[in-house]
Amino acid sequence: MLKIKITQTKSFKPKPKDETQLGFGKYFTDHMFLMDWDAKRGWHDARIEPYHSFQLDPCAGVFHYGQEVFEGIKAYRTKDDRILLFRPWDNAERFQKSAERMCIPPVLQSDFIDGIKALIQIDRDWIPHRFGTSLYLRPFIIATGTGFGAKASSAYRFVIIASPSGCYYENGLEPIKVYVEDKYIRTAPGLAGYAKCGGNYAASMKSMAKANQLGYDQVLWLDGIHHRYVEEAGSMNVFFLKDNVLYTAPCEGTILDGVVRRSVITLAKEQGIETKEMHIDIDDVMKDGKDGSLQECFGTSTAALIAPIGELRYHDESVVISQGRIGPVSQMLYGRLSGIQWGREEDPYHWTVEAVKK
Ligand SMILES: *Cc1c(COP(=O)(O)O)cnc(C)c1O
């Protein structure tokens, strides 16, 4: 058990009253978790403090060379007031893999979980009640060591902050429009595509801005060598349904190994739907979209869960999928996953973990 020193806030913030207007990343809870690393002490000084800004030296590594990793995980309140986490050990493991790739000392998986649980415990009243709402937790590590040496930092800070989040689908499961990026790439074999790190996002924002300007919600990335095989969307893994088989890109180091992606593969199997993890040619996707054999397309992520994709644009062509509506398989997967996460359906895989003792 991680020893955590707790300093409680003296000025509790007002909690947002309207749970339909929480949005995403708009409100933050009263506290945050912190832990520091240096070569002599390793990870040390685990603590919970009032939510606050911190001071960093302008030459801290994170500002110059982007040494940073993060995670995204939610806590869900059930009808009978239990607080659940969904596959938190998967996030803990991925956090270590991301850190390892970015030359950041990994945090023990059990410390990661203990930090999350401790923060939830102290801020549990911030977890909203409405179905579809949750407390989004954002663990991250930044390089705090100083100097201009372009090498791994000599010090790090691990932080967890928490934000009550609205239902992604407050207005129904509205399909998104996706722009296939044909010029820039997100990553390539040997790069850090599998790591959840700020750098991957920084390098993708230009494409995201271009897509938004053209009226699209997300970018779909193609592989970095052939500019041909579908990898994933900006912050989601992507699935295609054709002939009742689900297709998705394989985890070969260039895509994020999503927790929801894994769960979808298991739930599809449970429903008798086969999943093939393979390279998917964008030309085939567009052709199948045009002749109607592409039945459904959706993205998966902790934030959105299942995001139906209603339109794909590649070069100057666009195809509408599933008549721009959510398809039955996407709907079923959303229902099963959300049912398990909010404790409304049985959890035969033991994916959920109770976050706090009552
Ligand atoms: C976080 C993330 C995902 C989704 O992962 P989940 O574990 O399912 O939330 C997919 N792609 C990228 C690039 C991501 O950063």
CSV table of C-alpha atoms and ligand atoms in Angstrom, one decimal:
chain,number,residue,atom,x,y,z
A,1,MET,CA,0.0,0.0,0.0
A,2,LEU,CA,1.4,3.4,-1.0
A,3,LYS,CA,1.8,5.8,1.9
A,4,ILE,CA,0.0,9.0,0.9
A,5,LYS,CA,0.2,12.2,3.0
A,6,ILE,CA,-3.1,14.0,2.8
A,7,THR,CA,-3.6,17.8,3.1
A,8,GLN,CA,-7.3,18.6,2.9
A,9,THR,CA,-8.5,21.8,1.2
A,10,LYS,CA,-9.8,24.6,3.4
A,11,SER,CA,-11.9,26.1,0.7
A,12,PHE,CA,-14.2,23.6,-1.1
A,13,LYS,CA,-15.2,24.7,-4.6
A,14,PRO,CA,-18.8,24.8,-5.5
A,15,LYS,CA,-19.8,21.7,-7.5
A,16,PRO,CA,-21.5,22.1,-10.9
A,17,LYS,CA,-25.2,21.6,-10.3
A,18,ASP,CA,-26.5,20.8,-13.8
A,19,GLU,CA,-25.1,17.4,-14.7
A,20,THR,CA,-26.2,17.8,-18.4
A,21,GLN,CA,-23.7,20.7,-18.7
A,22,LEU,CA,-20.5,19.2,-17.3
A,23,GLY,CA,-18.7,19.1,-20.7
A,24,PHE,CA,-15.2,17.6,-20.7
A,25,GLY,CA,-12.3,19.2,-18.8
A,26,LYS,CA,-14.3,22.2,-17.7
A,27,TYR,CA,-14.4,21.5,-13.9
A,28,PHE,CA,-11.7,20.1,-11.6
A,29,THR,CA,-12.2,18.6,-8.2
A,30,ASP,CA,-10.9,20.0,-4.9
A,31,HIS,CA,-7.7,17.9,-4.7
A,32,MET,CA,-4.9,16.4,-6.8
A,33,PHE,CA,-2.4,13.6,-6.3
A,34,LEU,CA,1.4,14.2,-6.6
A,35,MET,CA,4.5,12.2,-6.4
A,36,ASP,CA,8.1,13.1,-7.3
A,37,TRP,CA,11.1,11.3,-8.7
A,38,ASP,CA,14.8,11.8,-8.5
A,39,ALA,CA,17.7,9.4,-9.0
A,40,LYS,CA,18.5,9.2,-5.3
A,41,ARG,CA,15.1,8.6,-3.9
A,42,GLY,CA,13.2,7.1,-6.9
A,43,TRP,CA,9.4,7.8,-6.7
A,44,HIS,CA,8.8,9.5,-3.3
A,45,ASP,CA,6.7,11.9,-1.4
A,46,ALA,CA,3.3,10.7,-2.5
A,47,ARG,CA,0.7,13.2,-1.4
A,48,ILE,CA,-2.7,14.6,-1.9
A,49,GLU,CA,-3.0,18.4,-1.8
A,50,PRO,CA,-5.7,21.0,-2.7
A,51,TYR,CA,-5.9,21.4,-6.5
A,52,HIS,CA,-3.4,24.1,-7.3
A,53,SER,CA,-1.0,25.4,-10.0
A,54,PHE,CA,2.6,24.5,-9.6
A,55,GLN,CA,5.8,26.4,-10.2
A,56,LEU,CA,8.4,25.0,-12.5
A,57,ASP,CA,11.7,26.3,-13.6
A,58,PRO,CA,11.5,27.7,-17.1
A,59,CYS,CA,14.2,25.3,-18.2
A,60,ALA,CA,12.4,22.2,-16.9
A,61,GLY,CA,12.7,19.4,-19.5
A,62,VAL,CA,9.0,19.1,-20.3
A,63,PHE,CA,9.0,22.7,-21.7
A,64,HIS,CA,11.7,22.1,-24.2
A,65,TYR,CA,11.8,18.4,-25.3
A,66,GLY,CA,8.3,17.3,-24.5
A,67,GLN,CA,9.2,14.5,-22.2
A,68,GLU,CA,5.7,13.6,-20.9
A,69,VAL,CA,3.2,10.7,-20.8
A,70,PHE,CA,-0.4,10.5,-19.7
A,71,GLU,CA,-3.4,8.3,-19.1
A,72,GLY,CA,-7.2,8.7,-19.3
A,73,ILE,CA,-9.5,6.6,-17.0
A,74,LYS,CA,-13.0,7.1,-15.6
A,75,ALA,CA,-14.7,6.4,-12.3
A,76,TYR,CA,-18.4,5.6,-12.7
A,77,ARG,CA,-21.2,5.9,-10.0
A,78,THR,CA,-23.7,3.0,-10.0
A,79,LYS,CA,-27.3,3.3,-9.1
A,80,ASP,CA,-26.6,1.8,-5.6
A,81,ASP,CA,-23.8,4.4,-5.1
A,82,ARG,CA,-20.8,2.2,-5.7
A,83,ILE,CA,-17.8,3.7,-7.5
A,84,LEU,CA,-16.4,1.6,-10.2
A,85,LEU,CA,-13.2,1.8,-12.3
A,86,PHE,CA,-13.0,0.0,-15.6
A,87,ARG,CA,-9.9,-2.3,-16.2
A,88,PRO,CA,-7.6,0.1,-14.3
A,89,TRP,CA,-4.8,-2.4,-14.3
A,90,ASP,CA,-4.7,-2.1,-18.1
A,91,ASN,CA,-4.2,1.6,-17.8
A,92,ALA,CA,-1.5,1.1,-15.1
A,93,GLU,CA,0.4,-1.3,-17.4
A,94,ARG,CA,0.1,1.0,-20.4
A,95,PHE,CA,1.3,4.0,-18.3
A,96,GLN,CA,4.5,2.0,-17.6
A,97,LYS,CA,4.9,1.1,-21.3
A,98,SER,CA,4.5,4.7,-22.4
A,99,ALA,CA,6.9,5.9,-19.7
A,100,GLU,CA,9.5,3.3,-20.7
A,101,ARG,CA,9.3,4.5,-24.3
A,102,MET,CA,9.8,8.1,-23.3
A,103,CYS,CA,12.7,7.3,-21.0
A,104,ILE,CA,10.7,8.2,-17.9
A,105,PRO,CA,11.0,6.0,-14.8
A,106,PRO,CA,7.8,3.9,-14.6
A,107,VAL,CA,5.4,4.2,-11.7
A,108,LEU,CA,4.6,0.9,-9.9
A,109,GLN,CA,1.2,-0.3,-11.2
A,110,SER,CA,0.0,-0.7,-7.6
A,111,ASP,CA,1.1,2.9,-6.8
A,112,PHE,CA,-0.8,4.2,-9.9
A,113,ILE,CA,-4.0,2.4,-8.7
A,114,ASP,CA,-3.5,3.5,-5.0
A,115,GLY,CA,-3.1,7.2,-6.2
A,116,ILE,CA,-6.2,7.0,-8.2
A,117,LYS,CA,-8.2,5.4,-5.4
A,118,ALA,CA,-7.0,7.9,-2.8
A,119,LEU,CA,-8.0,10.8,-5.0
A,120,ILE,CA,-11.4,9.3,-5.7
A,121,GLN,CA,-11.9,8.6,-2.0
A,122,ILE,CA,-11.3,12.3,-1.0
A,123,ASP,CA,-13.2,13.8,-3.9
A,124,ARG,CA,-15.9,11.2,-4.3
A,125,ASP,CA,-18.8,13.7,-3.9
A,126,TRP,CA,-17.6,15.2,-7.2
A,127,ILE,CA,-18.6,12.0,-9.1
A,128,PRO,CA,-21.8,12.9,-11.0
A,129,HIS,CA,-24.9,10.7,-10.7
A,130,ARG,CA,-26.5,10.7,-14.2
A,131,PHE,CA,-26.1,7.7,-16.4
A,132,GLY,CA,-23.4,8.5,-18.9
A,133,THR,CA,-21.6,11.0,-16.7
A,134,SER,CA,-18.4,10.1,-14.9
A,135,LEU,CA,-15.3,11.4,-13.1
A,136,TYR,CA,-12.5,11.5,-15.7
A,137,LEU,CA,-9.1,11.0,-14.2
A,138,ARG,CA,-6.0,12.2,-15.9
A,139,PRO,CA,-2.7,10.8,-14.5
A,140,PHE,CA,0.4,12.3,-16.1
A,141,ILE,CA,4.2,12.5,-15.7
A,142,ILE,CA,6.3,15.5,-16.7
A,143,ALA,CA,10.0,16.0,-16.8
A,144,THR,CA,10.9,18.6,-14.1
A,145,GLY,CA,14.7,18.4,-14.1
A,146,THR,CA,16.5,21.6,-15.3
A,147,GLY,CA,19.0,22.3,-18.0
A,148,PHE,CA,19.2,22.3,-21.8
A,149,GLY,CA,20.8,18.9,-22.2
A,150,ALA,CA,18.7,17.0,-24.8
A,151,LYS,CA,18.7,13.8,-22.7
A,152,ALA,CA,16.4,12.2,-20.2
A,153,SER,CA,15.5,14.5,-17.3
A,154,SER,CA,17.0,14.1,-13.8
A,155,ALA,CA,13.7,14.6,-12.1
A,156,TYR,CA,10.0,14.0,-12.7
A,157,ARG,CA,6.6,14.7,-11.3
A,158,PHE,CA,3.6,12.3,-11.4
A,159,VAL,CA,0.3,14.1,-11.0
A,160,ILE,CA,-3.3,12.9,-11.1
A,161,ILE,CA,-6.1,15.4,-11.6
A,162,ALA,CA,-9.9,14.7,-11.8
A,163,SER,CA,-12.7,16.3,-13.8
A,164,PRO,CA,-16.4,15.5,-13.6
A,165,SER,CA,-17.4,14.9,-17.1
A,166,GLY,CA,-20.7,15.0,-19.0
A,167,CYS,CA,-22.3,12.3,-21.0
A,168,TYR,CA,-20.5,12.3,-24.4
A,169,TYR,CA,-23.9,11.7,-25.9
A,170,GLU,CA,-26.1,14.2,-24.1
A,171,ASN,CA,-28.0,14.7,-27.4
A,172,GLY,CA,-28.1,11.1,-28.5
A,173,LEU,CA,-25.4,8.9,-30.2
A,174,GLU,CA,-24.8,11.4,-33.0
A,175,PRO,CA,-22.3,10.0,-35.6
A,176,ILE,CA,-19.1,11.9,-36.3
A,177,LYS,CA,-17.5,12.9,-39.6
A,178,VAL,CA,-14.0,11.8,-40.1
A,179,TYR,CA,-11.3,13.3,-42.4
A,180,VAL,CA,-8.7,10.8,-43.7
A,181,GLU,CA,-5.3,12.6,-43.6
A,182,ASP,CA,-3.3,11.9,-46.8
A,183,LYS,CA,-0.4,14.2,-46.3
A,184,TYR,CA,0.9,14.1,-42.7
A,185,ILE,CA,1.4,11.0,-40.6
A,186,ARG,CA,1.0,10.5,-36.8
A,187,THR,CA,3.8,7.9,-36.4
A,188,ALA,CA,5.8,5.2,-38.1
A,189,PRO,CA,7.4,1.9,-37.1
A,190,GLY,CA,10.1,2.5,-34.5
A,191,LEU,CA,8.5,5.8,-33.4
A,192,ALA,CA,6.3,6.2,-30.3
A,193,GLY,CA,2.9,5.6,-31.7
A,194,TYR,CA,2.0,3.0,-29.0
A,195,ALA,CA,2.9,5.5,-26.2
A,196,LYS,CA,0.2,7.8,-24.8
A,197,CYS,CA,2.4,10.9,-24.8
A,198,GLY,CA,1.8,14.6,-25.4
A,199,GLY,CA,4.3,14.6,-28.3
A,200,ASN,CA,2.1,12.4,-30.5
A,201,TYR,CA,-0.7,14.8,-30.0
A,202,ALA,CA,1.3,18.0,-30.5
A,203,ALA,CA,2.4,16.6,-33.9
A,204,SER,CA,-1.2,15.8,-34.9
A,205,MET,CA,-2.8,19.2,-34.2
A,206,LYS,CA,-2.2,20.7,-37.6
A,207,SER,CA,-4.2,17.9,-39.2
A,208,MET,CA,-6.9,18.2,-36.6
A,209,ALA,CA,-7.2,21.9,-37.3
A,210,LYS,CA,-7.4,21.3,-41.0
A,211,ALA,CA,-10.1,18.6,-40.5
A,212,ASN,CA,-12.1,20.9,-38.2
A,213,GLN,CA,-11.8,23.8,-40.7
A,214,LEU,CA,-13.3,21.5,-43.4
A,215,GLY,CA,-16.2,20.6,-41.1
A,216,TYR,CA,-14.9,17.2,-39.8
A,217,ASP,CA,-14.7,16.1,-36.2
A,218,GLN,CA,-11.7,13.8,-36.3
A,219,VAL,CA,-8.7,12.8,-38.3
A,220,LEU,CA,-8.2,9.2,-39.5
A,221,TRP,CA,-4.5,8.4,-39.8
A,222,LEU,CA,-2.9,6.2,-42.4
A,223,ASP,CA,0.3,4.2,-41.9
A,224,GLY,CA,3.6,6.2,-42.0
A,225,ILE,CA,5.3,4.2,-44.8
A,226,HIS,CA,2.7,3.5,-47.5
A,227,HIS,CA,0.2,6.2,-46.6
A,228,ARG,CA,-2.3,3.5,-47.3
A,229,TYR,CA,-3.3,1.4,-44.3
A,230,VAL,CA,-5.7,2.7,-41.7
A,231,GLU,CA,-4.2,3.0,-38.3
A,232,GLU,CA,-6.5,4.9,-35.9
A,233,ALA,CA,-8.3,8.2,-35.4
A,234,GLY,CA,-6.9,11.2,-33.4
A,235,SER,CA,-7.8,9.9,-30.0
A,236,MET,CA,-9.7,6.7,-30.8
A,237,ASN,CA,-9.1,3.2,-32.3
A,238,VAL,CA,-11.3,2.5,-35.3
A,239,PHE,CA,-13.4,-0.5,-36.3
A,240,PHE,CA,-15.1,-1.3,-39.6
A,241,LEU,CA,-17.9,-3.8,-40.0
A,242,LYS,CA,-18.2,-5.7,-43.3
A,243,ASP,CA,-20.0,-9.0,-44.0
A,244,ASN,CA,-20.6,-9.1,-40.2
A,245,VAL,CA,-16.9,-9.2,-39.5
A,246,LEU,CA,-15.2,-6.4,-37.5
A,247,TYR,CA,-11.9,-5.2,-38.8
A,248,THR,CA,-9.4,-3.1,-36.9
A,249,ALA,CA,-5.7,-2.3,-37.2
A,250,PRO,CA,-3.3,-4.6,-35.4
A,251,CYS,CA,-1.2,-3.4,-32.4
A,252,GLU,CA,2.2,-3.5,-34.0
A,253,GLY,CA,3.7,-0.5,-32.3
A,254,THR,CA,2.1,2.3,-34.3
A,255,ILE,CA,-1.3,2.5,-32.7
A,256,LEU,CA,-2.5,3.0,-29.1
A,257,ASP,CA,-3.5,-0.3,-27.5
A,258,GLY,CA,-6.9,1.0,-26.4
A,259,VAL,CA,-8.7,-0.5,-23.4
A,260,VAL,CA,-12.0,0.0,-25.1
A,261,ARG,CA,-10.6,-1.5,-28.3
A,262,ARG,CA,-9.7,-4.7,-26.3
A,263,SER,CA,-13.0,-4.8,-24.7
A,264,VAL,CA,-14.9,-4.4,-28.0
A,265,ILE,CA,-13.0,-7.4,-29.4
A,266,THR,CA,-14.1,-9.5,-26.4
A,267,LEU,CA,-17.7,-8.3,-26.5
A,268,ALA,CA,-18.0,-8.8,-30.2
A,269,LYS,CA,-16.9,-12.4,-29.8
A,270,GLU,CA,-19.5,-12.9,-27.0
A,271,GLN,CA,-22.1,-11.8,-29.6
A,272,GLY,CA,-20.8,-14.2,-32.2
A,273,ILE,CA,-19.1,-11.5,-34.3
A,274,GLU,CA,-15.6,-12.3,-35.4
A,275,THR,CA,-12.9,-9.6,-35.3
A,276,LYS,CA,-9.9,-9.5,-37.6
A,277,GLU,CA,-6.9,-7.4,-36.6
A,278,MET,CA,-5.2,-6.7,-39.9
A,279,HIS,CA,-4.0,-4.0,-42.3
A,280,ILE,CA,-6.9,-2.3,-43.9
A,281,ASP,CA,-6.4,-0.5,-47.2
A,282,ILE,CA,-8.1,2.9,-47.3
A,283,ASP,CA,-9.0,2.3,-51.0
A,284,ASP,CA,-11.0,-0.8,-50.0
A,285,VAL,CA,-12.7,1.1,-47.2
A,286,MET,CA,-13.8,3.8,-49.7
A,287,LYS,CA,-14.9,1.3,-52.3
A,288,ASP,CA,-16.9,-0.6,-49.7
A,289,GLY,CA,-18.4,2.6,-48.5
A,290,LYS,CA,-19.5,3.5,-52.0
A,291,ASP,CA,-21.1,0.2,-52.8
A,292,GLY,CA,-22.7,-0.1,-49.4
A,293,SER,CA,-20.9,-3.2,-48.2
A,294,LEU,CA,-19.3,-1.2,-45.4
A,295,GLN,CA,-22.1,-1.7,-42.8
A,296,GLU,CA,-20.8,0.3,-39.9
A,297,CYS,CA,-17.7,2.2,-38.8
A,298,PHE,CA,-16.9,3.5,-35.3
A,299,GLY,CA,-14.2,4.8,-33.0
A,300,THR,CA,-13.5,3.5,-29.5
A,301,SER,CA,-12.1,5.4,-26.5
A,302,THR,CA,-12.6,5.9,-22.8
A,303,ALA,CA,-13.9,9.4,-23.4
A,304,ALA,CA,-16.5,8.6,-26.1
A,305,LEU,CA,-16.8,4.8,-25.5
A,306,ILE,CA,-18.3,4.0,-29.0
A,307,ALA,CA,-18.3,6.9,-31.5
A,308,PRO,CA,-20.3,6.0,-34.6
A,309,ILE,CA,-18.7,7.3,-37.8
A,310,GLY,CA,-21.3,8.5,-40.3
A,311,GLU,CA,-19.0,10.0,-42.9
A,312,LEU,CA,-15.5,9.4,-44.2
A,313,ARG,CA,-13.7,11.8,-46.5
A,314,TYR,CA,-10.5,10.8,-48.4
A,315,HIS,CA,-8.9,13.1,-51.0
A,316,ASP,CA,-11.9,14.7,-52.7
A,317,GLU,CA,-14.3,11.8,-52.1
A,318,SER,CA,-16.6,11.2,-49.2
A,319,VAL,CA,-18.8,8.2,-48.3
A,320,VAL,CA,-21.8,8.1,-46.0
A,321,ILE,CA,-21.9,5.0,-43.7
A,322,SER,CA,-25.0,3.4,-42.3
A,323,GLN,CA,-27.0,6.3,-43.7
A,324,GLY,CA,-25.3,8.6,-41.3
A,325,ARG,CA,-26.9,6.9,-38.3
A,326,ILE,CA,-25.7,4.6,-35.6
A,327,GLY,CA,-25.8,1.0,-36.7
A,328,PRO,CA,-27.1,-2.0,-34.7
A,329,VAL,CA,-23.6,-3.4,-33.8
A,330,SER,CA,-22.3,-0.1,-32.6
A,331,GLN,CA,-25.5,0.4,-30.6
A,332,MET,CA,-25.2,-3.1,-29.1
A,333,LEU,CA,-21.5,-2.6,-28.1
A,334,TYR,CA,-22.3,0.8,-26.6
A,335,GLY,CA,-25.1,-0.8,-24.6
A,336,ARG,CA,-23.0,-3.7,-23.3
A,337,LEU,CA,-20.0,-1.5,-22.4
A,338,SER,CA,-21.9,1.2,-20.7
A,339,GLY,CA,-24.0,-1.3,-19.0
A,340,ILE,CA,-20.9,-2.9,-17.4
A,341,GLN,CA,-19.2,0.4,-16.7
A,342,TRP,CA,-22.2,1.9,-14.8
A,343,GLY,CA,-22.9,-1.4,-13.0
A,344,ARG,CA,-26.2,-2.0,-14.7
A,345,GLU,CA,-25.3,-5.3,-16.4
A,346,GLU,CA,-23.4,-8.3,-15.2
A,347,ASP,CA,-19.6,-8.1,-15.6
A,348,PRO,CA,-18.6,-11.7,-16.5
A,349,TYR,CA,-15.1,-10.6,-17.3
A,350,HIS,CA,-14.4,-8.9,-13.9
A,351,TRP,CA,-13.4,-5.7,-15.7
A,352,THR,CA,-14.8,-3.4,-13.1
A,353,VAL,CA,-13.0,-2.7,-9.8
A,354,GLU,CA,-14.6,-1.0,-6.8
A,355,ALA,CA,-12.7,2.2,-6.3
A,356,VAL,CA,-13.6,3.1,-2.7
A,357,LYS,CA,-14.9,1.4,0.4
A,358,LYS,CA,-18.4,2.5,1.4
B,1,LIG,C1,-6.2,7.1,-25.4
B,1,LIG,C2,-6.1,6.9,-26.9
B,1,LIG,C3,-7.0,5.9,-27.5
B,1,LIG,C4,-8.1,5.2,-26.7
B,1,LIG,O1,-7.6,4.3,-25.7
B,1,LIG,P1,-8.6,3.8,-24.5
B,1,LIG,O2,-7.7,3.1,-23.6
B,1,LIG,O3,-9.6,3.0,-25.2
B,1,LIG,O4,-9.2,5.1,-23.9
B,1,LIG,C5,-6.8,5.6,-28.8
B,1,LIG,N1,-5.9,6.3,-29.5
B,1,LIG,C6,-5.1,7.3,-29.0
B,1,LIG,C7,-4.1,7.9,-29.9
B,1,LIG,C8,-5.2,7.6,-27.6
B,1,LIG,O5,-4.4,8.5,-27.1
